[in-house]
Amino acid sequence: MKKLTAILLIMMMVLSLTACGSKTEAPAADSGAAPAAEASAEKPVIGVTIYKYDDNFMSFVRRAIDSSNNDVATLEMNDSQNSQATQNDQVDTMISKGAKALAINLVDPQAASAIITKAQAANLPVVFFNKEPEASVLASYDKAWYVGTASAEAGIIQGEMMAKMWTDNPTWDRNGDGIVQYVLLKGEPGHPDAEARTKYAVDVMVEKGLKVEELELQTGMWDSVKGKELMDGWIAKHGDAIELVITNNDGMALGAIQSLNANGYFDSGKYMPVFGVDAIPDALEQIKAGKMAGTVLNDAKNQGKATFELAYNVAMGKDPLDGTTWKFDENKAVRVPYVAVTIDNIAFAEEAYK
Ligand code: GAL
Ligand code: CA
């Protein structure tokens, strides 16, 4: 286990170095996601699906895809409304409408092969983003790529942040037994991000020497309302025995905070450390209000930008990375790095969502 974590940490460091490289060059790329010289060429249609518009984080990725298009392409945006059948129909429609490339945020991470079958029949390139297909499926089609993150990285960063802050704040161990009694709100089961974040957040705390006890772990499906409902139930059951709230995303963390507010926390000195992932603007507000201890920036802007740039390139028949600063790993995936966010670097995170 230690060895695996070490390998992942090295991967992270390499990724952040790559990120530094791309940051220096970002202004030039920002000012025109696609090279200006292309503006006179015919605008290709790019078919885009979002697994559901009603997902807080994905609304920022969608906005970033849109704003990366400086009128060099026509984007056909589709809300798949959390239905893979709907998404499959949308893909058929976009193909028949003459899309030159597809950018697909799967509903079901297992459905990549079905989309690839459709794309391949039409000889169309496809850029998957945010929900990572299995590596073997991606490898099965030479015109398929992925833009996202290294899922485990968010869990590792969150785990490190929690371990450090737990150690720095002895009062967080409310019952003084030297054990972290935690509850965990998980994202969609089977989603690579949810699985890896859940595993590594806890593994890293243990690796850093903390003793932990899981009081509850359930899926809140990335959703704030579900997060609140689960937290309501857990407070009713465990009361003050809960010492730490771990969540796979800020949406669910915001729901948990609503529940904690209603149960008298963050008032008259009663505190609960809550940790999320994404660093969406609403979560940053909670960090500033002292109601959220930390989150992990999931860089919506750069994931949207990379998705657009790759899709545009392949729609124009070019190499996916042509004229960009992105790099592929061995799985044909561009992985945008995560960054730890606490009150200490909040301004940086606010900037990332502008
Ligand atoms: C994750 C993100 C979640 C949710 C999910 C959807 O990367 O952290 O908030 O948006 O993607 O697939
Ligand atoms: Ca304890």
Tab-separated table of C-alpha atoms and ligand atoms in Angstrom:
chain	number	residue	atom	x	y	z
A	1	MET	CA	0.000	0.000	0.000
A	2	LYS	CA	2.775	2.406	0.987
A	3	LYS	CA	4.500	1.640	-2.292
A	4	LEU	CA	1.353	2.369	-4.295
A	5	THR	CA	0.849	5.657	-2.550
A	6	ALA	CA	4.477	6.545	-3.172
A	7	ILE	CA	4.042	5.841	-6.878
A	8	LEU	CA	0.902	7.970	-6.922
A	9	LEU	CA	2.681	10.786	-5.132
A	10	ILE	CA	5.438	10.719	-7.716
A	11	MET	CA	2.798	10.758	-10.459
A	12	MET	CA	1.235	13.793	-8.804
A	13	MET	CA	4.526	15.626	-8.640
A	14	VAL	CA	5.189	14.964	-12.307
A	15	LEU	CA	1.671	16.136	-13.084
A	16	SER	CA	2.062	19.344	-11.132
A	17	LEU	CA	5.338	20.034	-12.913
A	18	THR	CA	3.574	19.555	-16.218
A	19	ALA	CA	0.921	21.936	-14.914
A	20	CYS	CA	3.494	24.600	-14.108
A	21	GLY	CA	4.739	24.274	-17.652
A	22	SER	CA	1.295	24.778	-19.083
A	23	LYS	CA	0.556	27.692	-16.745
A	24	THR	CA	3.414	29.780	-18.059
A	25	GLU	CA	2.110	29.426	-21.547
A	26	ALA	CA	-1.545	29.705	-20.607
A	27	PRO	CA	-2.097	33.403	-21.441
A	28	ALA	CA	-1.281	32.925	-25.109
A	29	ALA	CA	-3.496	29.880	-25.347
A	30	ASP	CA	-6.272	31.589	-23.361
A	31	SER	CA	-6.488	34.505	-25.724
A	32	GLY	CA	-7.448	32.168	-28.537
A	33	ALA	CA	-8.184	28.544	-27.730
A	34	ALA	CA	-7.879	27.756	-31.398
A	35	PRO	CA	-5.236	29.401	-33.517
A	36	ALA	CA	-6.468	32.607	-35.150
A	37	ALA	CA	-5.272	31.426	-38.534
A	38	GLU	CA	-8.079	28.885	-38.534
A	39	ALA	CA	-10.803	31.519	-38.256
A	40	SER	CA	-11.267	31.752	-41.989
A	41	ALA	CA	-11.680	28.003	-42.434
A	42	GLU	CA	-15.179	26.571	-42.378
A	43	LYS	CA	-16.497	26.211	-38.840
A	44	PRO	CA	-16.777	22.543	-37.860
A	45	VAL	CA	-19.716	21.335	-35.792
A	46	ILE	CA	-18.629	19.698	-32.518
A	47	GLY	CA	-21.241	17.599	-30.745
A	48	VAL	CA	-21.002	17.891	-26.953
A	49	THR	CA	-22.903	15.976	-24.267
A	50	ILE	CA	-22.994	16.784	-20.547
A	51	TYR	CA	-24.188	13.866	-18.391
A	52	LYS	CA	-26.652	16.226	-16.701
A	53	TYR	CA	-26.826	20.013	-16.672
A	54	ASP	CA	-28.085	19.775	-13.111
A	55	ASP	CA	-24.588	19.033	-11.732
A	56	ASN	CA	-22.884	21.918	-10.040
A	57	PHE	CA	-19.307	21.208	-11.115
A	58	MET	CA	-20.231	20.200	-14.670
A	59	SER	CA	-21.991	23.522	-15.194
A	60	PHE	CA	-18.559	25.166	-14.811
A	61	VAL	CA	-16.905	22.695	-17.195
A	62	ARG	CA	-19.680	23.398	-19.722
A	63	ARG	CA	-19.138	27.132	-19.377
A	64	ALA	CA	-15.390	26.659	-19.914
A	65	ILE	CA	-15.927	24.586	-23.073
A	66	ASP	CA	-18.196	27.321	-24.398
A	67	SER	CA	-15.898	30.193	-23.564
A	68	SER	CA	-12.878	28.409	-25.060
A	69	ASN	CA	-14.605	28.527	-28.438
A	70	ASN	CA	-13.753	31.888	-29.926
A	71	ASP	CA	-16.275	31.410	-32.689
A	72	VAL	CA	-14.061	28.976	-34.562
A	73	ALA	CA	-16.494	26.062	-34.153
A	74	THR	CA	-20.232	25.493	-33.769
A	75	LEU	CA	-20.927	23.691	-30.503
A	76	GLU	CA	-24.011	21.456	-30.353
A	77	MET	CA	-24.536	21.166	-26.568
A	78	ASN	CA	-26.755	18.417	-25.162
A	79	ASP	CA	-28.116	17.788	-21.672
A	80	SER	CA	-28.179	13.981	-21.336
A	81	GLN	CA	-30.389	14.331	-18.229
A	82	ASN	CA	-28.637	11.489	-16.461
A	83	SER	CA	-29.924	8.950	-18.994
A	84	GLN	CA	-27.492	6.914	-21.096
A	85	ALA	CA	-30.303	6.043	-23.539
A	86	THR	CA	-30.936	9.768	-24.065
A	87	GLN	CA	-27.227	10.349	-24.585
A	88	ASN	CA	-26.990	7.538	-27.160
A	89	ASP	CA	-29.875	9.132	-29.112
A	90	GLN	CA	-28.163	12.521	-28.915
A	91	VAL	CA	-24.987	11.011	-30.352
A	92	ASP	CA	-26.953	9.507	-33.259
A	93	THR	CA	-28.574	12.876	-33.937
A	94	MET	CA	-25.267	14.757	-33.840
A	95	ILE	CA	-23.689	12.260	-36.219
A	96	SER	CA	-26.583	12.594	-38.661
A	97	LYS	CA	-26.343	16.382	-38.397
A	98	GLY	CA	-22.760	16.190	-39.679
A	99	ALA	CA	-20.713	16.745	-36.504
A	100	LYS	CA	-16.990	16.566	-37.228
A	101	ALA	CA	-16.052	15.495	-33.677
A	102	LEU	CA	-17.771	14.398	-30.473
A	103	ALA	CA	-16.950	15.549	-26.927
A	104	ILE	CA	-18.679	13.133	-24.564
A	105	ASN	CA	-19.275	13.358	-20.820
A	106	LEU	CA	-20.682	9.860	-20.306
A	107	VAL	CA	-23.689	9.240	-18.090
A	108	ASP	CA	-22.566	5.681	-17.371
A	109	PRO	CA	-18.768	5.266	-17.356
A	110	GLN	CA	-19.332	1.748	-18.754
A	111	ALA	CA	-21.042	3.078	-21.896
A	112	ALA	CA	-17.883	4.263	-23.657
A	113	SER	CA	-17.742	1.229	-25.944
A	114	ALA	CA	-21.294	1.857	-27.199
A	115	ILE	CA	-20.352	5.453	-28.063
A	116	ILE	CA	-17.126	4.294	-29.711
A	117	THR	CA	-19.063	1.831	-31.887
A	118	LYS	CA	-21.214	4.721	-33.151
A	119	ALA	CA	-18.273	7.060	-33.688
A	120	GLN	CA	-16.204	4.414	-35.422
A	121	ALA	CA	-19.029	3.537	-37.841
A	122	ALA	CA	-19.075	7.215	-38.867
A	123	ASN	CA	-15.266	7.493	-38.756
A	124	LEU	CA	-15.610	10.302	-36.199
A	125	PRO	CA	-13.083	11.267	-33.520
A	126	VAL	CA	-14.340	11.337	-29.918
A	127	VAL	CA	-12.959	13.113	-26.865
A	128	PHE	CA	-14.390	11.748	-23.617
A	129	PHE	CA	-14.168	14.034	-20.605
A	130	ASN	CA	-14.802	13.976	-16.837
A	131	LYS	CA	-16.010	10.339	-16.632
A	132	GLU	CA	-13.086	8.182	-17.554
A	133	PRO	CA	-13.666	5.146	-19.775
A	134	GLU	CA	-11.725	1.989	-19.017
A	135	ALA	CA	-8.220	2.173	-20.502
A	136	SER	CA	-8.767	-0.921	-22.677
A	137	VAL	CA	-11.922	0.601	-24.182
A	138	LEU	CA	-10.172	3.882	-24.952
A	139	ALA	CA	-7.276	1.939	-26.471
A	140	SER	CA	-9.677	0.028	-28.742
A	141	TYR	CA	-10.242	3.056	-31.009
A	142	ASP	CA	-7.366	5.148	-32.328
A	143	LYS	CA	-9.626	8.213	-32.622
A	144	ALA	CA	-10.663	8.235	-28.940
A	145	TRP	CA	-9.028	10.306	-26.174
A	146	TYR	CA	-9.765	11.420	-22.607
A	147	VAL	CA	-9.571	14.736	-20.753
A	148	GLY	CA	-9.937	14.711	-16.968
A	149	THR	CA	-7.833	14.250	-13.872
A	150	ALA	CA	-5.884	11.516	-12.109
A	151	SER	CA	-8.803	10.441	-9.890
A	152	ALA	CA	-6.661	9.233	-6.978
A	153	GLU	CA	-4.866	12.556	-6.733
A	154	ALA	CA	-7.902	14.344	-5.240
A	155	GLY	CA	-8.215	11.678	-2.542
A	156	ILE	CA	-4.526	11.830	-1.717
A	157	ILE	CA	-4.533	15.620	-1.428
A	158	GLN	CA	-7.726	15.570	0.652
A	159	GLY	CA	-6.269	12.860	2.922
A	160	GLU	CA	-3.053	14.818	3.444
A	161	MET	CA	-4.966	17.981	4.211
A	162	MET	CA	-7.220	16.202	6.721
A	163	ALA	CA	-4.299	14.451	8.434
A	164	LYS	CA	-2.375	17.694	8.850
A	165	MET	CA	-5.320	19.722	10.104
A	166	TRP	CA	-6.461	16.946	12.447
A	167	THR	CA	-2.980	16.834	13.987
A	168	ASP	CA	-2.820	20.634	14.233
A	169	ASN	CA	-6.261	20.846	15.920
A	170	PRO	CA	-6.391	18.489	18.946
A	171	THR	CA	-9.915	19.676	19.860
A	172	TRP	CA	-11.251	17.993	16.698
A	173	ASP	CA	-10.920	14.697	18.605
A	174	ARG	CA	-14.078	15.576	20.500
A	175	ASN	CA	-14.177	12.442	22.679
A	176	GLY	CA	-10.393	12.431	23.168
A	177	ASP	CA	-9.952	8.750	22.267
A	178	GLY	CA	-7.226	9.423	19.694
A	179	ILE	CA	-9.403	8.034	16.886
A	180	VAL	CA	-11.004	9.958	14.016
A	181	GLN	CA	-14.708	9.057	13.989
A	182	TYR	CA	-15.720	10.029	10.458
A	183	VAL	CA	-18.684	9.896	8.087
A	184	LEU	CA	-18.153	9.840	4.331
A	185	LEU	CA	-20.452	11.075	1.564
A	186	LYS	CA	-19.488	9.207	-1.589
A	187	GLY	CA	-20.121	10.236	-5.223
A	188	GLU	CA	-21.693	7.952	-7.811
A	189	PRO	CA	-20.660	4.320	-7.179
A	190	GLY	CA	-18.566	2.962	-10.068
A	191	HIS	CA	-17.453	6.460	-11.087
A	192	PRO	CA	-13.638	6.359	-11.103
A	193	ASP	CA	-13.468	9.707	-9.244
A	194	ALA	CA	-15.810	8.533	-6.483
A	195	GLU	CA	-14.087	5.193	-6.005
A	196	ALA	CA	-10.552	6.609	-5.916
A	197	ARG	CA	-11.360	9.648	-3.780
A	198	THR	CA	-13.092	7.463	-1.184
A	199	LYS	CA	-10.239	5.004	-1.003
A	200	TYR	CA	-7.294	7.383	-0.950
A	201	ALA	CA	-8.751	10.023	1.365
A	202	VAL	CA	-8.973	7.415	4.132
A	203	ASP	CA	-5.848	5.403	3.209
A	204	VAL	CA	-3.669	8.513	3.308
A	205	MET	CA	-4.959	9.560	6.749
A	206	VAL	CA	-4.032	6.099	8.014
A	207	GLU	CA	-0.678	6.246	6.280
A	208	LYS	CA	-0.006	9.563	7.998
A	209	GLY	CA	-0.430	7.764	11.315
A	210	LEU	CA	-4.043	8.556	12.252
A	211	LYS	CA	-6.368	5.960	13.712
A	212	VAL	CA	-9.755	6.102	12.009
A	213	GLU	CA	-13.216	4.698	12.564
A	214	GLU	CA	-15.881	4.826	9.859
A	215	LEU	CA	-19.269	5.620	11.397
A	216	GLU	CA	-21.106	5.902	8.059
A	217	LEU	CA	-20.359	5.705	4.337
A	218	GLN	CA	-23.073	6.096	1.704
A	219	THR	CA	-23.506	7.576	-1.732
A	220	GLY	CA	-25.030	11.025	-2.050
A	221	MET	CA	-24.625	10.804	-5.876
A	222	TRP	CA	-22.652	14.108	-5.979
A	223	ASP	CA	-25.873	15.837	-4.961
A	224	SER	CA	-26.378	18.517	-2.347
A	225	VAL	CA	-29.963	17.582	-1.424
A	226	LYS	CA	-29.003	13.919	-0.970
A	227	GLY	CA	-25.953	14.981	1.054
A	228	LYS	CA	-28.161	16.972	3.415
A	229	GLU	CA	-30.652	14.130	3.855
A	230	LEU	CA	-27.942	11.613	4.690
A	231	MET	CA	-26.245	14.006	7.116
A	232	ASP	CA	-29.600	14.698	8.845
A	233	GLY	CA	-29.991	10.969	9.431
A	234	TRP	CA	-26.417	10.500	10.634
A	235	ILE	CA	-26.620	13.366	13.123
A	236	ALA	CA	-29.904	11.957	14.430
A	237	LYS	CA	-28.223	8.561	14.875
A	238	HIS	CA	-24.725	9.468	16.089
A	239	GLY	CA	-25.058	13.022	17.428
A	240	ASP	CA	-21.770	14.440	18.692
A	241	ALA	CA	-19.922	11.181	18.075
A	242	ILE	CA	-19.210	12.383	14.509
A	243	GLU	CA	-15.875	14.209	14.420
A	244	LEU	CA	-15.112	14.638	10.718
A	245	VAL	CA	-17.172	14.876	7.527
A	246	ILE	CA	-15.405	13.660	4.376
A	247	THR	CA	-17.144	14.210	1.037
A	248	ASN	CA	-16.218	13.284	-2.544
A	249	ASN	CA	-17.415	16.672	-3.806
A	250	ASP	CA	-18.408	20.137	-2.647
A	251	GLY	CA	-22.025	19.706	-3.731
A	252	MET	CA	-22.537	17.051	-1.037
A	253	ALA	CA	-20.368	19.012	1.421
A	254	LEU	CA	-22.703	22.002	1.011
A	255	GLY	CA	-25.666	19.739	1.791
A	256	ALA	CA	-23.889	18.404	4.892
A	257	ILE	CA	-23.155	21.970	6.051
A	258	GLN	CA	-26.843	22.895	5.713
A	259	SER	CA	-27.696	19.955	7.927
A	260	LEU	CA	-24.971	20.858	10.440
A	261	ASN	CA	-26.207	24.474	10.528
A	262	ALA	CA	-29.739	23.290	11.269
A	263	ASN	CA	-28.366	21.091	14.055
A	264	GLY	CA	-26.640	23.913	15.910
A	265	TYR	CA	-23.114	23.556	14.534
A	266	PHE	CA	-20.961	26.592	13.716
A	267	ASP	CA	-22.732	28.430	16.502
A	268	SER	CA	-21.590	29.098	20.078
A	269	GLY	CA	-18.285	27.355	19.485
A	270	LYS	CA	-19.705	24.082	18.171
A	271	TYR	CA	-17.581	23.099	15.178
A	272	MET	CA	-17.374	20.299	12.631
A	273	PRO	CA	-14.568	19.950	10.077
A	274	VAL	CA	-16.025	19.342	6.604
A	275	PHE	CA	-13.870	18.568	3.546
A	276	GLY	CA	-14.855	18.532	-0.129
A	277	VAL	CA	-13.493	18.388	-3.658
A	278	ASP	CA	-14.034	20.807	-6.616
A	279	ALA	CA	-13.558	24.267	-4.986
A	280	ILE	CA	-16.739	25.587	-6.610
A	281	PRO	CA	-17.524	29.220	-5.683
A	282	ASP	CA	-20.265	28.289	-3.140
A	283	ALA	CA	-17.795	26.076	-1.297
A	284	LEU	CA	-15.184	28.827	-1.241
A	285	GLU	CA	-17.798	31.050	0.442
A	286	GLN	CA	-18.230	28.382	3.145
A	287	ILE	CA	-14.467	28.222	3.673
A	288	LYS	CA	-14.427	31.999	4.150
A	289	ALA	CA	-17.344	31.704	6.583
A	290	GLY	CA	-15.345	29.127	8.590
A	291	LYS	CA	-17.860	26.347	7.883
A	292	MET	CA	-15.743	24.288	5.545
A	293	ALA	CA	-12.202	23.307	6.489
A	294	GLY	CA	-10.840	22.564	3.031
A	295	THR	CA	-11.441	21.403	-0.506
A	296	VAL	CA	-9.442	20.328	-3.546
A	297	LEU	CA	-9.513	22.410	-6.694
A	298	ASN	CA	-10.884	20.385	-9.607
A	299	ASP	CA	-9.857	22.690	-12.399
A	300	ALA	CA	-13.069	23.102	-14.417
A	301	LYS	CA	-11.644	25.896	-16.506
A	302	ASN	CA	-8.641	23.961	-17.797
A	303	GLN	CA	-10.589	20.712	-18.216
A	304	GLY	CA	-13.142	22.581	-20.354
A	305	LYS	CA	-10.400	24.322	-22.266
A	306	ALA	CA	-8.492	21.102	-22.965
A	307	THR	CA	-11.704	19.331	-24.012
A	308	PHE	CA	-12.496	22.076	-26.496
A	309	GLU	CA	-8.966	22.334	-27.843
A	310	LEU	CA	-8.609	18.602	-28.450
A	311	ALA	CA	-12.090	18.275	-29.966
A	312	TYR	CA	-11.509	21.269	-32.219
A	313	ASN	CA	-8.152	19.957	-33.410
A	314	VAL	CA	-9.486	16.529	-34.285
A	315	ALA	CA	-12.575	18.054	-35.921
A	316	MET	CA	-10.117	19.905	-38.195
A	317	GLY	CA	-8.298	16.657	-38.936
A	318	LYS	CA	-5.249	17.666	-36.920
A	319	ASP	CA	-3.304	15.951	-34.187
A	320	PRO	CA	-5.322	16.310	-30.936
A	321	LEU	CA	-2.505	18.165	-29.145
A	322	ASP	CA	-1.568	20.396	-32.081
A	323	GLY	CA	-0.673	23.918	-30.918
A	324	THR	CA	-1.601	23.169	-27.278
A	325	THR	CA	0.464	22.752	-24.124
A	326	TRP	CA	-1.325	19.540	-23.015
A	327	LYS	CA	0.377	16.173	-22.762
A	328	PHE	CA	-0.980	12.633	-22.997
A	329	ASP	CA	-0.153	9.943	-20.481
A	330	GLU	CA	0.244	6.339	-21.639
A	331	ASN	CA	-3.566	5.980	-21.788
A	332	LYS	CA	-4.145	8.831	-24.280
A	333	ALA	CA	-5.434	10.939	-21.385
A	334	VAL	CA	-4.803	14.602	-20.582
A	335	ARG	CA	-4.842	14.897	-16.790
A	336	VAL	CA	-5.321	18.350	-15.294
A	337	PRO	CA	-3.818	18.544	-11.777
A	338	TYR	CA	-5.788	19.028	-8.543
A	339	VAL	CA	-4.686	21.590	-5.926
A	340	ALA	CA	-5.352	21.698	-2.154
A	341	VAL	CA	-7.477	24.686	-1.096
A	342	THR	CA	-7.872	26.113	2.405
A	343	ILE	CA	-8.441	29.615	3.731
A	344	ASP	CA	-4.696	30.220	3.174
A	345	ASN	CA	-4.878	30.151	-0.643
A	346	ILE	CA	-8.545	30.944	-1.210
A	347	ALA	CA	-7.788	33.814	-3.620
A	348	PHE	CA	-6.017	31.423	-5.950
A	349	ALA	CA	-9.072	29.147	-6.058
A	350	GLU	CA	-11.442	32.083	-6.622
A	351	GLU	CA	-9.338	33.096	-9.593
A	352	ALA	CA	-9.526	29.572	-11.048
A	353	TYR	CA	-13.327	29.765	-11.316
A	354	LYS	CA	-13.572	33.239	-12.871
B	1	GAL	C1	-16.393	14.993	-10.578
B	1	GAL	C2	-16.774	16.200	-9.742
B	1	GAL	C3	-18.173	16.003	-9.192
B	1	GAL	C4	-19.141	15.673	-10.315
B	1	GAL	C5	-18.634	14.532	-11.164
B	1	GAL	C6	-19.529	14.290	-12.350
B	1	GAL	O1	-15.113	15.155	-11.127
B	1	GAL	O2	-15.875	16.349	-8.696
B	1	GAL	O3	-18.598	17.149	-8.493
B	1	GAL	O4	-19.297	16.820	-11.110
B	1	GAL	O5	-17.308	14.806	-11.616
B	1	GAL	O6	-19.044	13.281	-13.182
B	2	CA	CA	-12.320	10.577	18.534
